């Protein structure tokens, strides 16, 4: 190794006369660095010191040595040595490196990057021997997003590739602005989505967000809010910016916001310095019961594992860079010794040695005054001192990214050297030296991780998920509890071992962090006006609608034949309603129908048995038998109105009802006409009246009148047939099965024709009511027709205003009432004479009675 002090010169505008310097001055940046020669040189930018001072106007000094930052630089040196010893990668080419310390200062880091770029002023070709500084093929670094933005804006103009191992700002994925920037760490865009997956996994929908006041934090704040809204994963209860520097009032205000908020989960994208100030105020205010979620910037920071902070930070979940293994790195670190470097004690190796062994080299470098420390000899052994932090290679995370970045540049160089003119990737299949297209690499590390860059220069994203354990002995253990990676479907796969997670809460369970409790199935979310979407009320679904998921935004309508259950979380088949044989009303009507049928059968049996008696034979016994048969059919047809409507029952019920009643009423009409004809024939010269209305004419009249009704029914069924119908208009939660008439005109014609015959029978019977009793059934017919007409006149409005099954019940009742009325009125008196007054059932009695009445 050869350590040198590089100077970056910069012209300064002349001071005014008031300044003691009135001429141009030169500011010298002491760029601590390491250099190793090679055919091709790779540059590196690392944070070996994390602070700087300006003791003089012309010098900037780096202070606060960071041993882990130094290990980062040593990892790059190790990777290059490993590549040089690998005969299969870059054979016959020796890589060198030029590594600079940015001192966590933008000015120094930017100057160092320009120094690396300036080495290309004297162009060297690999195929020729030449003098001068070898070209810097690419730069590994810078670790800070803000520094990377500044350097990439400039070095992108020279197409000089920069492969960062720690800059995560999603803005750096903009290929228009940063065409030469690549990185081996996932961008904050993926880190944000990974955290959103964690929030979704645990149901945390109400969270607080704290970000640092820099490019890293501000870009995260914007992307987190937009991604969280798009994913529907939750809302931000508050979003605050953590200031740089010492601003206790602002931190006090932020902690007050946290303590007053109902959000129990706090996500922090910030750096160690911010977290220390924040936690000091949290401890001062004793803000407990918070679940912290850490970004990769502070997940693995040991400086927060203090006795004061851990009661509050224990149980923290954090996103960490993917851990890897680098075989041989520890042995490489143990071999370091300042004596190998020409006793140049001024820079990084000297600072490292002094830090590790708490000694000093003489004279103190750069004007530093060291008191109370022993002199360093350079013979100290790293294995004999507690250097666990530096030599612990079990958790290599940024180092692993550095290792992958160096190999990515090496593979790109290897592809470039193997390019054959005529087969190259450029226009005309040519080969161009040192072009970015070669960074489209795809290789696998010894740890088994695949390395490649997408169209935005981002590596395949993967993060480890860490959990902070505070052990009883006061130590802190940061344990891996899962990982999140990009899946093949371009989503995020979250794998968590929840049994390993420590929860810093009373019941050792994940906390609840919601603005409003989840709406259970059967309810829907109703947003609260003026509040985030995560704050809502739960409104029960209305009848006929359900929600079968938690936090449903709306209730869905049940299908037509379904209705919501009482809990409103399931659609169940609607209750079906029709006039059933199993319900009390259906049982009563069925019983009445069967009773009427039975009575008709009994009366018919009586009349058949006593068919030779005068009472039965009087006034055409054949019509009496036909009336009894038709009444029996009327009683039976009422059964067609009971039970689940089907096509054949709907077609048959009205036809059977209409024809049966017309048969009955037409018989009664003929019977009335016969009464009038018999009376007229009993008078002198009236015998001819029965000649034209004998038995054949009577039967013909009945058949003709009934045929008209049969024709009406046939036309109705053929043109607009009655059919079963599911009616949902009467009840929302019920399906009323009914028979629609199909044609209102057909139904009206059927009823109208029955009514016409009934009225005609009534009028004729009314005119014949005063005829002699011997031949007179007119009074009985008048009374029966009066009952019949009254029933059916009352039926029409009752039928129209009765919904569903009650319309069928009204029609059945009308059929039964009118049938019973006809049966009782016409055959009751005759059965009384036949069964109870047989002495009056003789021809003599009938004739004598007739003479007496005359």
mmCIF file of C-alpha atoms in Angstrom, residues 106 144-150 153 168-172 177-178 188 211-223 244 269 271:
data_model
loop_
_atom_site.group_PDB
_atom_site.id
_atom_site.type_symbol
_atom_site.label_atom_id
_atom_site.label_comp_id
_atom_site.label_asym_id
_atom_site.label_seq_id
_atom_site.Cartn_x
_atom_site.Cartn_y
_atom_site.Cartn_z
ATOM 1 C CA UNK A 106 -20.224 17.003 1.680
ATOM 2 C CA UNK A 144 -24.616 9.042 1.785
ATOM 3 C CA UNK A 145 -27.571 9.757 -0.465
ATOM 4 C CA UNK A 146 -26.991 13.510 -0.461
ATOM 5 C CA UNK A 147 -23.317 13.054 -1.327
ATOM 6 C CA UNK A 148 -24.210 10.579 -4.071
ATOM 7 C CA UNK A 149 -26.701 13.024 -5.556
ATOM 8 C CA UNK A 150 -24.068 15.754 -5.708
ATOM 9 C CA UNK A 153 -24.923 15.010 -10.996
ATOM 10 C CA UNK A 168 -30.832 4.459 -0.604
ATOM 11 C CA UNK A 169 -32.673 7.593 -1.747
ATOM 12 C CA UNK A 170 -35.289 6.570 -4.301
ATOM 13 C CA UNK A 171 -34.533 9.742 -6.259
ATOM 14 C CA UNK A 172 -31.265 8.148 -7.404
ATOM 15 C CA UNK A 177 -30.859 12.647 -13.947
ATOM 16 C CA UNK A 178 -28.417 9.984 -12.782
ATOM 17 C CA UNK A 188 -35.848 3.513 -0.167
ATOM 18 C CA UNK A 211 -37.749 11.485 8.936
ATOM 19 C CA UNK A 212 -34.438 13.292 8.879
ATOM 20 C CA UNK A 213 -34.140 16.722 7.317
ATOM 21 C CA UNK A 214 -32.142 15.653 4.269
ATOM 22 C CA UNK A 215 -32.653 14.025 0.873
ATOM 23 C CA UNK A 216 -32.830 10.623 2.501
ATOM 24 C CA UNK A 217 -35.659 11.534 4.856
ATOM 25 C CA UNK A 218 -37.620 13.964 2.709
ATOM 26 C CA UNK A 219 -37.828 11.634 -0.280
ATOM 27 C CA UNK A 220 -38.893 8.811 2.019
ATOM 28 C CA UNK A 221 -41.608 10.984 3.520
ATOM 29 C CA UNK A 222 -43.135 11.710 0.133
ATOM 30 C CA UNK A 223 -42.937 8.149 -1.160
ATOM 31 C CA UNK A 244 -29.987 18.443 12.166
ATOM 32 C CA UNK A 269 -36.105 7.116 8.751
ATOM 33 C CA UNK A 271 -29.578 8.668 11.399
#
